[in-house]
Tab-separated table of C-alpha atoms in Angstrom:
chain	number	residue	atom	x	y	z
A	1	UNK	CA	78.809	66.602	90.102
A	2	UNK	CA	77.496	64.758	93.156
A	3	UNK	CA	76.289	66.847	96.050
A	4	UNK	CA	78.737	65.230	98.437
A	5	UNK	CA	81.674	65.610	96.086
A	6	UNK	CA	84.152	68.189	97.273
A	7	UNK	CA	84.914	70.713	94.622
A	8	UNK	CA	88.544	71.320	93.860
A	9	UNK	CA	89.844	74.325	95.753
A	10	UNK	CA	90.619	77.364	93.660
A	11	UNK	CA	94.327	78.190	93.461
A	12	UNK	CA	95.388	80.902	95.895
A	13	UNK	CA	96.169	84.308	94.412
A	14	UNK	CA	99.923	84.863	94.036
A	15	UNK	CA	101.514	87.111	96.640
A	16	UNK	CA	102.359	90.631	95.553
A	17	UNK	CA	106.122	90.596	94.828
A	18	UNK	CA	106.509	93.985	96.495
A	19	UNK	CA	104.894	92.632	99.658
A	20	UNK	CA	107.337	89.709	99.581
A	21	UNK	CA	110.228	92.138	99.070
A	22	UNK	CA	109.098	94.293	101.993
A	23	UNK	CA	108.768	91.259	104.242
A	24	UNK	CA	112.270	90.100	103.293
A	25	UNK	CA	113.737	93.536	104.011
A	26	UNK	CA	111.978	93.756	107.380
A	27	UNK	CA	113.263	90.301	108.342
A	28	UNK	CA	116.834	91.167	107.334
A	29	UNK	CA	116.778	94.601	109.007
A	30	UNK	CA	116.376	93.165	112.506
A	31	UNK	CA	113.769	95.572	113.878
A	32	UNK	CA	114.821	98.701	111.975
A	33	UNK	CA	111.631	98.514	109.882
A	34	UNK	CA	108.516	99.204	111.936
A	35	UNK	CA	105.882	98.892	109.194
A	36	UNK	CA	105.582	97.557	105.651
A	37	UNK	CA	102.918	99.198	103.471
A	38	UNK	CA	101.751	98.935	99.890
A	39	UNK	CA	100.586	102.236	98.405
A	40	UNK	CA	98.615	103.042	95.253
A	41	UNK	CA	96.768	99.754	95.162
A	42	UNK	CA	99.857	97.633	95.719
A	43	UNK	CA	102.008	99.377	93.102
A	44	UNK	CA	104.463	101.007	95.538
A	45	UNK	CA	106.415	99.611	98.494
A	46	UNK	CA	106.691	101.838	101.573
A	47	UNK	CA	108.850	101.054	104.613
A	48	UNK	CA	108.546	103.009	107.865
A	49	UNK	CA	111.751	102.815	109.843
A	50	UNK	CA	113.359	103.755	113.155
A	51	UNK	CA	115.279	107.028	112.852
A	52	UNK	CA	118.234	105.763	114.905
A	53	UNK	CA	118.558	102.655	112.710
A	54	UNK	CA	118.441	104.510	109.387
A	55	UNK	CA	122.107	104.112	108.410
A	56	UNK	CA	122.300	100.318	108.970
A	57	UNK	CA	119.028	99.922	107.067
A	58	UNK	CA	120.232	102.003	104.124
A	59	UNK	CA	123.524	100.086	103.978
A	60	UNK	CA	121.550	96.849	103.935
A	61	UNK	CA	119.323	98.103	101.128
A	62	UNK	CA	122.333	99.193	99.060
A	63	UNK	CA	124.791	96.347	99.687
A	64	UNK	CA	122.653	93.221	100.063
A	65	UNK	CA	122.488	91.609	96.582
A	66	UNK	CA	118.876	90.555	97.252
A	67	UNK	CA	117.874	94.236	97.331
A	68	UNK	CA	120.679	96.192	95.586
A	69	UNK	CA	119.196	99.689	95.802
A	70	UNK	CA	122.148	101.412	94.179
A	71	UNK	CA	120.615	104.846	93.781
A	72	UNK	CA	118.931	107.380	96.058
A	73	UNK	CA	116.719	109.157	93.550
A	74	UNK	CA	115.535	111.841	95.954
A	75	UNK	CA	114.588	112.645	99.510
A	76	UNK	CA	112.167	115.252	100.757
A	77	UNK	CA	110.253	116.425	103.803
A	78	UNK	CA	106.569	116.348	104.754
A	79	UNK	CA	104.989	118.365	107.568
A	80	UNK	CA	102.122	117.015	109.710
A	81	UNK	CA	101.709	119.707	112.421
A	82	UNK	CA	99.120	117.714	114.381
A	83	UNK	CA	101.577	114.865	115.091
A	84	UNK	CA	104.129	114.792	117.905
A	85	UNK	CA	106.877	113.933	115.398
A	86	UNK	CA	105.522	116.270	112.767
A	87	UNK	CA	108.182	115.891	110.061
A	88	UNK	CA	108.602	112.910	107.786
A	89	UNK	CA	111.816	112.468	105.795
A	90	UNK	CA	111.031	110.397	102.713
A	91	UNK	CA	113.725	108.539	100.744
A	92	UNK	CA	113.003	107.137	97.271
A	93	UNK	CA	115.460	104.404	96.297
A	94	UNK	CA	115.946	102.629	92.956
A	95	UNK	CA	117.450	99.231	92.191
A	96	UNK	CA	118.779	99.078	88.653
A	97	UNK	CA	119.751	95.433	89.110
A	98	UNK	CA	116.240	94.256	90.009
A	99	UNK	CA	114.209	97.099	88.482
A	100	UNK	CA	112.231	97.934	91.598
A	101	UNK	CA	111.766	100.886	93.922
A	102	UNK	CA	111.169	101.424	97.622
A	103	UNK	CA	110.158	104.412	99.737
A	104	UNK	CA	111.692	104.651	103.215
A	105	UNK	CA	110.159	107.040	105.767
A	106	UNK	CA	111.532	108.199	109.132
A	107	UNK	CA	110.071	110.859	111.428
A	108	UNK	CA	111.384	113.614	113.695
A	109	UNK	CA	109.964	116.391	115.857
A	110	UNK	CA	112.249	119.002	114.294
A	111	UNK	CA	114.626	119.001	117.262
A	112	UNK	CA	116.015	115.470	117.028
A	113	UNK	CA	118.427	115.171	114.108
A	114	UNK	CA	118.185	112.603	111.315
A	115	UNK	CA	121.359	110.685	110.338
A	116	UNK	CA	122.763	111.892	107.030
A	117	UNK	CA	123.006	109.334	104.211
A	118	UNK	CA	125.596	111.370	102.307
A	119	UNK	CA	128.249	108.766	103.130
A	120	UNK	CA	126.125	106.145	101.341
A	121	UNK	CA	124.824	108.257	98.455
A	122	UNK	CA	126.846	111.497	98.006
A	123	UNK	CA	124.078	112.901	95.794
A	124	UNK	CA	121.898	113.195	98.914
A	125	UNK	CA	123.757	116.390	99.905
A	126	UNK	CA	121.552	118.561	97.712
A	127	UNK	CA	118.353	116.899	98.901
A	128	UNK	CA	119.296	117.152	102.583
A	129	UNK	CA	120.164	120.826	102.166
A	130	UNK	CA	116.797	121.457	100.530
A	131	UNK	CA	114.920	119.619	103.305
A	132	UNK	CA	116.828	121.590	105.936
A	133	UNK	CA	116.098	124.859	104.121
A	134	UNK	CA	112.387	124.228	103.592
A	135	UNK	CA	111.482	122.334	106.809
A	136	UNK	CA	114.319	122.885	109.288
A	137	UNK	CA	115.161	119.186	109.650
A	138	UNK	CA	118.762	118.822	110.847
A	139	UNK	CA	120.866	116.038	109.297
A	140	UNK	CA	123.580	114.797	111.623
A	141	UNK	CA	126.843	114.204	109.781
A	142	UNK	CA	125.998	116.427	106.805
A	143	UNK	CA	129.194	118.470	106.210
A	144	UNK	CA	127.527	121.166	104.073
A	145	UNK	CA	124.236	121.986	105.806
A	146	UNK	CA	123.540	125.373	104.210
A	147	UNK	CA	120.437	126.932	102.724
A	148	UNK	CA	120.027	126.177	99.058
A	149	UNK	CA	116.779	127.811	97.857
A	150	UNK	CA	116.215	130.792	100.160
A	151	UNK	CA	118.414	133.880	100.469
A	152	UNK	CA	121.267	134.433	102.912
A	153	UNK	CA	119.885	135.531	106.274
A	154	UNK	CA	116.399	134.153	105.563
A	155	UNK	CA	114.382	133.575	108.734
A	156	UNK	CA	112.288	130.433	109.230
A	157	UNK	CA	111.499	127.516	106.955
A	158	UNK	CA	108.875	128.344	104.304
A	159	UNK	CA	107.299	124.897	103.755
A	160	UNK	CA	106.324	124.431	107.386
A	161	UNK	CA	102.544	124.553	107.642
A	162	UNK	CA	102.697	127.249	110.354
A	163	UNK	CA	104.951	129.576	108.342
A	164	UNK	CA	103.058	132.841	107.608
A	165	UNK	CA	102.008	133.413	104.005
A	166	UNK	CA	103.516	136.898	104.080
A	167	UNK	CA	106.857	135.685	105.408
A	168	UNK	CA	108.658	137.145	108.408
A	169	UNK	CA	110.680	139.873	106.707
A	170	UNK	CA	110.499	141.876	103.489
A	171	UNK	CA	113.290	142.268	100.955
A	172	UNK	CA	113.549	145.588	99.112
A	173	UNK	CA	116.028	147.995	97.573
A	174	UNK	CA	116.786	150.884	99.945
A	175	UNK	CA	117.433	154.180	98.140
A	176	UNK	CA	119.192	155.716	101.134
A	177	UNK	CA	121.475	152.747	101.738
A	178	UNK	CA	121.847	152.111	97.988
A	179	UNK	CA	121.634	148.376	98.532
A	180	UNK	CA	119.183	145.556	99.096
A	181	UNK	CA	117.934	145.538	102.691
A	182	UNK	CA	115.604	143.520	104.899
A	183	UNK	CA	112.784	145.103	106.860
A	184	UNK	CA	109.404	144.387	108.468
A	185	UNK	CA	106.647	143.166	106.171
A	186	UNK	CA	104.466	145.983	104.800
A	187	UNK	CA	101.588	144.900	102.594
A	188	UNK	CA	100.898	147.520	99.951
A	189	UNK	CA	97.611	145.831	99.135
A	190	UNK	CA	95.211	143.673	101.099
A	191	UNK	CA	94.576	140.107	100.065
A	192	UNK	CA	91.763	139.893	97.549
A	193	UNK	CA	89.247	137.155	96.931
A	194	UNK	CA	88.880	136.166	93.281
A	195	UNK	CA	85.819	134.393	91.856
A	196	UNK	CA	87.815	132.880	88.932
A	197	UNK	CA	84.887	133.355	86.526
A	198	UNK	CA	85.710	133.766	82.887
A	199	UNK	CA	84.858	137.162	81.341
A	200	UNK	CA	81.859	135.639	79.586
A	201	UNK	CA	80.461	134.112	82.783
A	202	UNK	CA	81.031	137.268	84.842
A	203	UNK	CA	79.509	139.616	82.276
A	204	UNK	CA	75.757	139.762	82.955
A	205	UNK	CA	74.992	142.871	80.899
A	206	UNK	CA	76.383	144.264	77.667
A	207	UNK	CA	76.620	147.863	76.447
A	208	UNK	CA	73.356	148.751	74.748
A	209	UNK	CA	71.159	146.435	76.817
A	210	UNK	CA	69.517	149.485	78.416
A	211	UNK	CA	67.999	150.443	75.021
A	212	UNK	CA	66.182	147.129	74.846
A	213	UNK	CA	64.620	147.753	78.249
A	214	UNK	CA	63.599	151.302	77.243
A	215	UNK	CA	61.970	150.004	74.078
A	216	UNK	CA	59.989	147.507	76.106
A	217	UNK	CA	58.711	150.223	78.444
A	218	UNK	CA	58.053	152.987	75.929
A	219	UNK	CA	57.453	151.000	72.786
A	220	UNK	CA	59.322	151.348	69.555
A	221	UNK	CA	59.430	154.832	68.012
A	222	UNK	CA	57.531	155.316	64.726
């Protein structure tokens, strides 16, 4: 090849189809999507969205034949106490028609409510109840916002990072009242620190080892 000959340019790497899908969704959503991310080395599509525009975005994702996310597989909460809007509500959607998935994330400070998607996917009722129970995120328009994992009368939301490890109240059977009753937390035992060593690693001496040391000092008996 001559020095002045221009080498043929290498073909450009094909665009990640999930990136193209995210770009198409963001363009069709009209500002509802604030960020398009690829997680796990480009294997997962993540969309960050405006909380107030969640319902139009979800309807677009379900009804537009280009996307066709027919199922809401799950939704859950995440707590980031250091952020102003500390709670993330994460929706995992599945398209059976196109065999692809998307994760949609909106945020709230715990006071502002998140629009309920139960009118789009009725199965979301259970997930929204769980997120309310564990994190205290209120879902506006959810007709059955009750606790689902904790007991009746439970105080607080146990998956918040600032929730005490001991809880706020203690549940016990009261002999005088002859029923289960709540009361202040009373620890019958302090927290202990465990070294997690196996019995063989933790055992440094064995029964009978003292005889060996005595024999070394006194010498074996004749």
